[in-house]
Amino acid sequence: MNARRWLGLSLLVAGLLCASGAYAQAQSLHKIRLTSLPGRPLPVVAAEMNGTFAKFGIQVEVNPAPNSDAMRAALAEGKANIAHAAVDNSVAMVELTGADVVIVMGGEGSLNELFVQPDIHSPAELRGRTLIVDAVNTAYALQLKKILLLNGLQAGRDYEMKPYGATPQRLVAMREHKEFAGSMLGPPASIVAKREGFVSLGSTQKLIGPYQSYGAFVQRKWASEHQDTLVGYLAAYIEAQRWLMAPTNKQTVIELMMKESKIPADVAAETYAILLEGHGGYAEDANFDLDGFKNVLKLRAEVEGQWGGHPPAPEKYYDSSYYSGALARLKGAK
C-alpha cells in the first residue's frame, strides 16, 4: 500500500472513530424537554452555544409556548420536563388545578411597567377601557390588577381584562388595536414601547416592590425520579447566567439579544443595561429571591383572595435542594 492510500485510509478510520465517539456522547446525554415563555431563555441559548449543557451531560429540546395556558398545559401533561416563566404560574398550577409542581430555581426579578396608549396619561383614564394580559389570573395580570386597585379601579367593574398572549404579542396588539388601552410590558418590549410613544404609568418595582418573576419549575415526581439530571441542568443554567453577567462578554450577549429577540443594536444595548447592569433584573447565580417570592404570594392573596387573604409559607411552593445540589456540583467542577 502506497503512502497516499495509507494516509487516506488512516484519515477515514480517524473520522469514523470521531463520528462514533460523538454519537456515543450524544446517546449518553440526558435529554430534557423545556417549555418557556416568552421565547428561549437567554441562559439556555448561551449554554447551548458554549457547550455548557454537554459539559454537564445534558441535551435540551426547547419548545417556547405562545401563552402561559399552553406552557402550563405542556408541563402538567408531561410534554415538557421543565418550565421557565414567571413563577406565579407554578403557584397557580398548585392552587387552581391541583398540579404537584414545585419551583426549583429563580433567575430574574420583575422590571415590568404599565404601558398605555399615547392619548392616556393617568390610571383614571383607563376606566371603561380594555387592557390585555397573558392570562387573567396569573403573574403579570395580578401586577396590573394591584396597580389599578391602588388607583381605585377594580377589574370587571371598572375595566375589562382580555387574555391575548405573551409580551411580544401584546405590544403588537397595542400597535394594531387602539382599543387595547394598555398592558404590562418588560424589556425589551417596554423599551420599544417607550420609543414608539406609548406612555408608562409606573413600574412594578416602585408600585409593588420586590417581585420574584422568572424562574424554573417542574413536576415533583419527575424531579425526584431525575434528580441527577435536574441538578446537572440547573448547574449548566447557573454557569450560563454567570457567563451572561460577566462584563467581558457584554458585546457577545448584546448580539445574542439582537438575534433572539429580533431587536436592533441600540435596543439590545439598553436591554442589557437594564437587565444585567441595573437593579432587579438578572439575579446572580439565578438565585431565588425569597422576599420577592413572599411578595408574589402576598399579591395573589390580596388581589385574588387566595388562602382567605393570608398567604402560606413560601416553602410550600419552592424546594431549594436541587439548586443547592447544582451549586455544589459547580464547585466540584472547578
mmCIF file of C-alpha atoms in Angstrom:
data_model
loop_
_atom_site.group_PDB
_atom_site.id
_atom_site.type_symbol
_atom_site.label_atom_id
_atom_site.label_comp_id
_atom_site.label_asym_id
_atom_site.label_seq_id
_atom_site.Cartn_x
_atom_site.Cartn_y
_atom_site.Cartn_z
ATOM 1 C CA MET A 1 0.000 0.000 0.000
ATOM 2 C CA ASN A 2 1.480 3.324 -1.045
ATOM 3 C CA ALA A 3 1.787 6.268 1.318
ATOM 4 C CA ARG A 4 -1.109 8.209 -0.215
ATOM 5 C CA ARG A 5 -3.563 5.309 0.141
ATOM 6 C CA TRP A 6 -2.337 4.629 3.677
ATOM 7 C CA LEU A 7 -2.884 8.284 4.617
ATOM 8 C CA GLY A 8 -6.390 8.251 3.119
ATOM 9 C CA LEU A 9 -7.314 5.066 4.991
ATOM 10 C CA SER A 10 -5.940 6.485 8.238
ATOM 11 C CA LEU A 11 -7.990 9.668 7.861
ATOM 12 C CA LEU A 12 -11.114 7.619 7.094
ATOM 13 C CA VAL A 13 -10.651 5.467 10.200
ATOM 14 C CA ALA A 14 -9.991 8.547 12.335
ATOM 15 C CA GLY A 15 -13.134 10.200 11.005
ATOM 16 C CA LEU A 16 -15.227 7.126 11.736
ATOM 17 C CA LEU A 17 -13.835 6.932 15.264
ATOM 18 C CA CYS A 18 -14.626 10.610 15.876
ATOM 19 C CA ALA A 19 -18.125 10.194 14.497
ATOM 20 C CA SER A 20 -18.792 7.099 16.602
ATOM 21 C CA GLY A 21 -17.438 8.908 19.651
ATOM 22 C CA ALA A 22 -19.709 11.885 19.047
ATOM 23 C CA TYR A 23 -22.654 9.522 18.525
ATOM 24 C CA ALA A 24 -21.877 7.688 21.759
ATOM 25 C CA GLN A 25 -21.629 11.001 23.619
ATOM 26 C CA ALA A 26 -24.969 12.134 22.199
ATOM 27 C CA GLN A 27 -26.527 8.823 23.232
ATOM 28 C CA SER A 28 -25.222 9.235 26.805
ATOM 29 C CA LEU A 29 -26.600 12.765 27.279
ATOM 30 C CA HIS A 30 -29.691 13.090 29.459
ATOM 31 C CA LYS A 31 -32.442 14.673 27.379
ATOM 32 C CA ILE A 32 -34.687 17.373 28.821
ATOM 33 C CA ARG A 33 -37.763 18.884 27.184
ATOM 34 C CA LEU A 34 -38.173 22.536 28.056
ATOM 35 C CA THR A 35 -41.140 24.884 27.691
ATOM 36 C CA SER A 36 -40.701 28.612 28.194
ATOM 37 C CA LEU A 37 -42.440 31.951 27.944
ATOM 38 C CA PRO A 38 -41.678 34.139 26.099
ATOM 39 C CA GLY A 39 -39.114 32.673 23.713
ATOM 40 C CA ARG A 40 -35.976 30.794 24.692
ATOM 41 C CA PRO A 41 -34.343 31.816 27.988
ATOM 42 C CA LEU A 42 -31.085 33.608 27.179
ATOM 43 C CA PRO A 43 -29.071 31.424 29.605
ATOM 44 C CA VAL A 44 -30.315 28.379 27.679
ATOM 45 C CA VAL A 45 -29.134 29.954 24.426
ATOM 46 C CA ALA A 46 -25.741 30.698 25.992
ATOM 47 C CA ALA A 47 -25.439 27.209 27.499
ATOM 48 C CA GLU A 48 -26.080 25.614 24.112
ATOM 49 C CA MET A 49 -23.683 27.963 22.333
ATOM 50 C CA ASN A 50 -20.868 27.417 24.835
ATOM 51 C CA GLY A 51 -21.313 23.651 25.180
ATOM 52 C CA THR A 52 -22.271 24.005 28.843
ATOM 53 C CA PHE A 53 -25.182 21.580 28.688
ATOM 54 C CA ALA A 54 -22.980 18.887 27.138
ATOM 55 C CA LYS A 55 -20.367 19.557 29.826
ATOM 56 C CA PHE A 56 -22.931 18.571 32.450
ATOM 57 C CA GLY A 57 -24.296 15.644 30.438
ATOM 58 C CA ILE A 58 -27.475 17.396 29.315
ATOM 59 C CA GLN A 59 -29.217 17.743 25.962
ATOM 60 C CA VAL A 60 -32.070 20.265 25.835
ATOM 61 C CA GLU A 61 -35.030 20.480 23.476
ATOM 62 C CA VAL A 62 -36.744 23.874 23.750
ATOM 63 C CA ASN A 63 -40.362 24.465 22.740
ATOM 64 C CA PRO A 64 -41.387 28.059 23.548
ATOM 65 C CA ALA A 65 -45.085 28.417 24.341
ATOM 66 C CA PRO A 66 -47.373 31.034 22.741
ATOM 67 C CA ASN A 67 -49.012 31.804 26.082
ATOM 68 C CA SER A 68 -48.992 30.708 29.713
ATOM 69 C CA ASP A 69 -52.013 28.408 29.312
ATOM 70 C CA ALA A 70 -50.102 26.355 26.735
ATOM 71 C CA MET A 71 -46.950 26.462 28.854
ATOM 72 C CA ARG A 72 -48.714 25.211 31.990
ATOM 73 C CA ALA A 73 -50.514 22.508 29.996
ATOM 74 C CA ALA A 74 -47.232 21.255 28.498
ATOM 75 C CA LEU A 75 -45.745 20.818 31.965
ATOM 76 C CA ALA A 76 -48.882 19.301 33.503
ATOM 77 C CA GLU A 77 -49.285 16.784 30.659
ATOM 78 C CA GLY A 78 -45.625 15.724 30.735
ATOM 79 C CA LYS A 79 -44.885 17.137 27.293
ATOM 80 C CA ALA A 80 -42.220 19.259 28.990
ATOM 81 C CA ASN A 81 -39.991 18.389 31.944
ATOM 82 C CA ILE A 82 -39.074 21.925 32.986
ATOM 83 C CA ALA A 83 -40.915 25.222 32.570
ATOM 84 C CA HIS A 84 -39.307 28.666 32.569
ATOM 85 C CA ALA A 85 -41.687 31.575 33.174
ATOM 86 C CA ALA A 86 -42.957 33.844 35.936
ATOM 87 C CA VAL A 87 -43.071 31.557 38.985
ATOM 88 C CA ASP A 88 -46.588 32.638 39.961
ATOM 89 C CA ASN A 89 -47.602 30.247 37.186
ATOM 90 C CA SER A 90 -46.324 27.402 39.353
ATOM 91 C CA VAL A 91 -48.321 28.670 42.336
ATOM 92 C CA ALA A 92 -51.412 28.908 40.124
ATOM 93 C CA MET A 93 -50.936 25.325 38.922
ATOM 94 C CA VAL A 94 -50.850 24.106 42.519
ATOM 95 C CA GLU A 95 -53.767 26.176 43.775
ATOM 96 C CA LEU A 96 -56.078 26.306 40.760
ATOM 97 C CA THR A 97 -55.590 22.858 39.199
ATOM 98 C CA GLY A 98 -54.062 20.759 41.984
ATOM 99 C CA ALA A 99 -50.895 20.041 39.994
ATOM 100 C CA ASP A 100 -47.967 18.695 42.028
ATOM 101 C CA VAL A 101 -45.328 21.125 40.765
ATOM 102 C CA VAL A 102 -42.542 22.947 42.553
ATOM 103 C CA ILE A 103 -40.198 25.864 41.856
ATOM 104 C CA VAL A 104 -36.531 24.820 41.789
ATOM 105 C CA MET A 105 -34.657 27.986 40.736
ATOM 106 C CA GLY A 106 -35.049 31.738 40.326
ATOM 107 C CA GLY A 107 -33.398 33.812 37.633
ATOM 108 C CA GLU A 108 -34.917 37.283 37.269
ATOM 109 C CA GLY A 109 -36.862 39.917 39.132
ATOM 110 C CA SER A 110 -39.636 41.955 37.549
ATOM 111 C CA LEU A 111 -38.927 45.115 35.566
ATOM 112 C CA ASN A 112 -42.441 45.408 34.170
ATOM 113 C CA GLU A 113 -44.165 48.726 33.617
ATOM 114 C CA LEU A 114 -47.805 49.526 32.903
ATOM 115 C CA PHE A 115 -47.824 50.923 29.362
ATOM 116 C CA VAL A 116 -50.871 52.634 27.869
ATOM 117 C CA GLN A 117 -51.841 54.240 24.572
ATOM 118 C CA PRO A 118 -50.254 57.655 23.828
ATOM 119 C CA ASP A 119 -53.504 59.537 24.496
ATOM 120 C CA ILE A 120 -53.755 58.214 28.080
ATOM 121 C CA HIS A 121 -51.896 59.967 30.884
ATOM 122 C CA SER A 122 -53.371 58.658 34.152
ATOM 123 C CA PRO A 123 -54.856 55.436 35.581
ATOM 124 C CA ALA A 124 -58.233 57.183 35.911
ATOM 125 C CA GLU A 125 -58.434 57.336 32.112
ATOM 126 C CA LEU A 126 -58.472 53.519 31.989
ATOM 127 C CA ARG A 127 -61.999 53.399 33.386
ATOM 128 C CA GLY A 128 -64.255 51.636 30.900
ATOM 129 C CA ARG A 129 -61.305 50.521 28.761
ATOM 130 C CA THR A 130 -59.882 47.109 27.787
ATOM 131 C CA LEU A 131 -56.429 46.024 28.961
ATOM 132 C CA ILE A 132 -54.647 42.969 27.604
ATOM 133 C CA VAL A 133 -52.774 40.310 29.575
ATOM 134 C CA ASP A 134 -51.341 36.852 29.048
ATOM 135 C CA ALA A 135 -53.898 35.205 31.359
ATOM 136 C CA VAL A 136 -56.336 36.998 33.652
ATOM 137 C CA ASN A 137 -55.445 35.191 36.884
ATOM 138 C CA THR A 138 -51.675 34.744 36.939
ATOM 139 C CA ALA A 139 -48.422 36.655 37.306
ATOM 140 C CA TYR A 140 -48.339 39.979 35.466
ATOM 141 C CA ALA A 141 -52.134 40.251 35.314
ATOM 142 C CA LEU A 142 -52.074 40.332 39.117
ATOM 143 C CA GLN A 143 -49.473 43.114 38.966
ATOM 144 C CA LEU A 144 -51.819 45.057 36.706
ATOM 145 C CA LYS A 145 -54.801 44.487 38.981
ATOM 146 C CA LYS A 146 -52.821 45.648 42.023
ATOM 147 C CA ILE A 147 -51.563 48.827 40.357
ATOM 148 C CA LEU A 148 -55.079 49.768 39.298
ATOM 149 C CA LEU A 149 -56.533 48.854 42.705
ATOM 150 C CA LEU A 150 -54.104 51.375 44.176
ATOM 151 C CA ASN A 151 -55.888 53.889 41.958
ATOM 152 C CA GLY A 152 -59.400 52.774 42.891
ATOM 153 C CA LEU A 153 -60.073 50.685 39.782
ATOM 154 C CA GLN A 154 -61.343 47.112 40.011
ATOM 155 C CA ALA A 155 -61.175 44.503 37.248
ATOM 156 C CA GLY A 156 -64.583 43.618 35.831
ATOM 157 C CA ARG A 157 -66.234 46.614 37.422
ATOM 158 C CA ASP A 158 -64.149 49.497 36.088
ATOM 159 C CA TYR A 159 -62.243 47.940 33.188
ATOM 160 C CA GLU A 160 -62.079 44.745 31.132
ATOM 161 C CA MET A 161 -59.120 42.341 31.003
ATOM 162 C CA LYS A 162 -58.616 40.373 27.813
ATOM 163 C CA PRO A 163 -56.184 37.418 27.521
ATOM 164 C CA TYR A 164 -54.000 37.912 24.465
ATOM 165 C CA GLY A 165 -50.678 36.088 24.808
ATOM 166 C CA ALA A 166 -47.062 36.726 25.734
ATOM 167 C CA THR A 167 -45.400 40.138 25.971
ATOM 168 C CA PRO A 168 -44.263 40.470 22.309
ATOM 169 C CA GLN A 169 -47.773 39.686 21.031
ATOM 170 C CA ARG A 170 -49.314 42.214 23.399
ATOM 171 C CA LEU A 171 -47.082 45.029 22.159
ATOM 172 C CA VAL A 172 -48.023 44.210 18.564
ATOM 173 C CA ALA A 173 -51.698 44.148 19.569
ATOM 174 C CA MET A 174 -51.451 47.590 21.184
ATOM 175 C CA ARG A 175 -49.938 48.957 17.971
ATOM 176 C CA GLU A 176 -52.640 47.484 15.770
ATOM 177 C CA HIS A 177 -55.683 47.874 18.023
ATOM 178 C CA LYS A 178 -56.022 51.251 19.700
ATOM 179 C CA GLU A 179 -58.997 49.915 21.672
ATOM 180 C CA PHE A 180 -56.497 47.923 23.750
ATOM 181 C CA ALA A 181 -55.690 50.647 26.247
ATOM 182 C CA GLY A 182 -52.708 49.109 27.992
ATOM 183 C CA SER A 183 -50.677 46.151 29.229
ATOM 184 C CA MET A 184 -47.770 45.173 31.464
ATOM 185 C CA LEU A 185 -44.546 45.141 29.433
ATOM 186 C CA GLY A 186 -40.938 44.364 30.329
ATOM 187 C CA PRO A 187 -37.670 44.777 28.396
ATOM 188 C CA PRO A 188 -37.062 44.744 25.502
ATOM 189 C CA ALA A 189 -40.764 45.328 24.693
ATOM 190 C CA SER A 190 -41.001 48.142 27.248
ATOM 191 C CA ILE A 191 -38.031 49.911 25.658
ATOM 192 C CA VAL A 192 -39.567 49.648 22.189
ATOM 193 C CA ALA A 193 -42.951 50.806 23.526
ATOM 194 C CA LYS A 194 -41.442 53.905 25.090
ATOM 195 C CA ARG A 195 -39.662 54.798 21.842
ATOM 196 C CA GLU A 196 -42.915 54.404 19.914
ATOM 197 C CA GLY A 197 -44.730 56.886 22.124
ATOM 198 C CA PHE A 198 -46.617 54.590 24.481
ATOM 199 C CA VAL A 199 -46.905 56.033 27.996
ATOM 200 C CA SER A 200 -45.628 54.370 31.182
ATOM 201 C CA LEU A 201 -47.874 54.811 34.223
ATOM 202 C CA GLY A 202 -45.311 53.296 36.574
ATOM 203 C CA SER A 203 -43.110 50.289 37.291
ATOM 204 C CA THR A 204 -43.721 47.249 39.457
ATOM 205 C CA GLN A 205 -40.523 47.992 41.365
ATOM 206 C CA LYS A 206 -41.862 51.342 42.559
ATOM 207 C CA LEU A 207 -45.545 50.449 42.914
ATOM 208 C CA ILE A 208 -45.387 46.843 44.161
ATOM 209 C CA GLY A 209 -41.838 46.270 45.386
ATOM 210 C CA PRO A 210 -39.503 43.263 45.010
ATOM 211 C CA TYR A 211 -41.035 40.517 42.893
ATOM 212 C CA GLN A 212 -39.577 37.103 42.072
ATOM 213 C CA SER A 213 -40.517 36.815 38.433
ATOM 214 C CA TYR A 214 -38.737 34.434 36.060
ATOM 215 C CA GLY A 215 -37.737 31.018 37.339
ATOM 216 C CA ALA A 216 -37.839 27.275 36.729
ATOM 217 C CA PHE A 217 -40.470 24.832 37.947
ATOM 218 C CA VAL A 218 -41.069 21.120 37.474
ATOM 219 C CA GLN A 219 -43.347 18.274 38.443
ATOM 220 C CA ARG A 220 -42.215 16.938 41.829
ATOM 221 C CA LYS A 221 -42.442 13.324 40.658
ATOM 222 C CA TRP A 222 -40.216 13.981 37.651
ATOM 223 C CA ALA A 223 -37.711 15.850 39.833
ATOM 224 C CA SER A 224 -37.461 13.035 42.368
ATOM 225 C CA GLU A 225 -37.025 10.435 39.615
ATOM 226 C CA HIS A 226 -34.469 12.506 37.670
ATOM 227 C CA GLN A 227 -32.599 14.272 40.447
ATOM 228 C CA ASP A 228 -29.149 13.941 38.875
ATOM 229 C CA THR A 229 -30.400 15.210 35.505
ATOM 230 C CA LEU A 230 -32.204 18.164 37.081
ATOM 231 C CA VAL A 231 -29.184 19.138 39.171
ATOM 232 C CA GLY A 232 -26.986 18.965 36.062
ATOM 233 C CA TYR A 233 -29.399 21.164 34.133
ATOM 234 C CA LEU A 234 -29.537 23.757 36.920
ATOM 235 C CA ALA A 235 -25.736 23.743 37.189
ATOM 236 C CA ALA A 236 -25.431 24.416 33.454
ATOM 237 C CA TYR A 237 -28.045 27.182 33.647
ATOM 238 C CA ILE A 238 -26.286 28.868 36.576
ATOM 239 C CA GLU A 239 -22.930 28.707 34.792
ATOM 240 C CA ALA A 240 -24.542 30.209 31.685
ATOM 241 C CA GLN A 241 -26.095 33.015 33.732
ATOM 242 C CA ARG A 242 -22.665 33.749 35.217
ATOM 243 C CA TRP A 243 -21.259 33.920 31.695
ATOM 244 C CA LEU A 244 -24.032 36.291 30.592
ATOM 245 C CA MET A 245 -23.415 38.601 33.541
ATOM 246 C CA ALA A 246 -19.625 38.723 33.120
ATOM 247 C CA PRO A 247 -18.739 42.231 31.830
ATOM 248 C CA THR A 248 -16.129 40.783 29.457
ATOM 249 C CA ASN A 249 -18.915 39.073 27.486
ATOM 250 C CA LYS A 250 -21.080 42.181 27.130
ATOM 251 C CA GLN A 251 -20.832 42.638 23.362
ATOM 252 C CA THR A 252 -21.465 38.958 22.653
ATOM 253 C CA VAL A 253 -24.500 38.993 24.958
ATOM 254 C CA ILE A 254 -25.898 42.077 23.215
ATOM 255 C CA GLU A 255 -25.518 40.289 19.877
ATOM 256 C CA LEU A 256 -27.345 37.251 21.299
ATOM 257 C CA MET A 257 -30.190 39.513 22.425
ATOM 258 C CA MET A 258 -30.384 41.040 18.950
ATOM 259 C CA LYS A 259 -30.635 37.601 17.362
ATOM 260 C CA GLU A 260 -33.054 36.010 19.851
ATOM 261 C CA SER A 261 -35.433 38.950 20.298
ATOM 262 C CA LYS A 262 -35.002 40.335 16.759
ATOM 263 C CA ILE A 263 -34.236 43.825 18.033
ATOM 264 C CA PRO A 264 -31.780 46.494 16.799
ATOM 265 C CA ALA A 265 -28.416 47.048 18.446
ATOM 266 C CA ASP A 266 -29.429 50.141 20.413
ATOM 267 C CA VAL A 267 -32.484 48.429 21.930
ATOM 268 C CA ALA A 268 -30.385 45.365 22.786
ATOM 269 C CA ALA A 269 -27.749 47.560 24.445
ATOM 270 C CA GLU A 270 -30.395 49.279 26.569
ATOM 271 C CA THR A 271 -31.961 45.916 27.429
ATOM 272 C CA TYR A 272 -28.559 44.675 28.558
ATOM 273 C CA ALA A 273 -28.044 47.761 30.721
ATOM 274 C CA ILE A 274 -31.437 47.330 32.399
ATOM 275 C CA LEU A 275 -31.410 43.560 32.853
ATOM 276 C CA LEU A 276 -27.758 42.880 33.611
ATOM 277 C CA GLU A 277 -26.298 46.123 34.937
ATOM 278 C CA GLY A 278 -29.309 47.584 36.733
ATOM 279 C CA HIS A 279 -31.210 46.510 39.846
ATOM 280 C CA GLY A 280 -33.979 43.927 39.794
ATOM 281 C CA GLY A 281 -33.176 42.129 36.535
ATOM 282 C CA TYR A 282 -30.926 39.087 36.212
ATOM 283 C CA ALA A 283 -30.114 37.556 39.594
ATOM 284 C CA GLU A 284 -26.587 36.483 40.468
ATOM 285 C CA ASP A 285 -26.301 32.700 40.040
ATOM 286 C CA ALA A 286 -30.002 32.640 39.042
ATOM 287 C CA ASN A 287 -30.750 32.920 42.738
ATOM 288 C CA PHE A 288 -34.307 32.648 44.080
ATOM 289 C CA ASP A 289 -35.405 35.882 45.780
ATOM 290 C CA LEU A 290 -37.297 34.636 48.829
ATOM 291 C CA ASP A 291 -38.522 38.090 49.858
ATOM 292 C CA GLY A 292 -39.597 38.771 46.287
ATOM 293 C CA PHE A 293 -41.498 35.488 46.261
ATOM 294 C CA LYS A 294 -43.233 36.330 49.524
ATOM 295 C CA ASN A 295 -44.453 39.424 47.705
ATOM 296 C CA VAL A 296 -45.715 37.230 44.843
ATOM 297 C CA LEU A 297 -47.798 35.238 47.335
ATOM 298 C CA LYS A 298 -48.952 38.386 49.115
ATOM 299 C CA LEU A 299 -50.089 39.855 45.802
ATOM 300 C CA ARG A 300 -52.091 36.728 44.933
ATOM 301 C CA ALA A 301 -53.706 36.777 48.385
ATOM 302 C CA GLU A 302 -54.629 40.467 48.143
ATOM 303 C CA VAL A 303 -55.782 40.583 44.535
ATOM 304 C CA GLU A 304 -57.346 37.143 44.065
ATOM 305 C CA GLY A 305 -58.416 36.482 47.665
ATOM 306 C CA GLN A 306 -56.392 33.248 47.644
ATOM 307 C CA TRP A 307 -55.963 31.484 51.010
ATOM 308 C CA GLY A 308 -58.548 33.755 52.573
ATOM 309 C CA GLY A 309 -56.156 36.654 52.091
ATOM 310 C CA HIS A 310 -53.393 35.041 54.181
ATOM 311 C CA PRO A 311 -50.545 33.599 52.069
ATOM 312 C CA PRO A 312 -48.855 30.368 53.221
ATOM 313 C CA ALA A 313 -45.133 29.880 53.798
ATOM 314 C CA PRO A 314 -43.122 30.013 50.547
ATOM 315 C CA GLU A 315 -41.608 26.589 51.248
ATOM 316 C CA LYS A 316 -44.904 25.051 50.114
ATOM 317 C CA TYR A 317 -44.016 26.024 46.550
ATOM 318 C CA TYR A 318 -40.196 26.148 46.494
ATOM 319 C CA ASP A 319 -37.657 23.356 47.032
ATOM 320 C CA SER A 320 -34.097 24.676 47.320
ATOM 321 C CA SER A 321 -32.407 21.256 47.491
ATOM 322 C CA TYR A 322 -31.892 20.864 43.739
ATOM 323 C CA TYR A 323 -30.446 24.368 43.427
ATOM 324 C CA SER A 324 -28.099 23.695 46.368
ATOM 325 C CA GLY A 325 -27.017 20.493 44.644
ATOM 326 C CA ALA A 326 -26.304 22.435 41.456
ATOM 327 C CA LEU A 327 -24.104 24.935 43.303
ATOM 328 C CA ALA A 328 -22.208 22.051 44.908
ATOM 329 C CA ARG A 329 -21.709 20.416 41.512
ATOM 330 C CA LEU A 330 -20.400 23.674 40.066
ATOM 331 C CA LYS A 331 -17.962 23.972 42.933
ATOM 332 C CA GLY A 332 -16.764 20.433 42.322
ATOM 333 C CA ALA A 333 -16.427 21.043 38.581
ATOM 334 C CA LYS A 334 -13.801 23.767 39.058
#
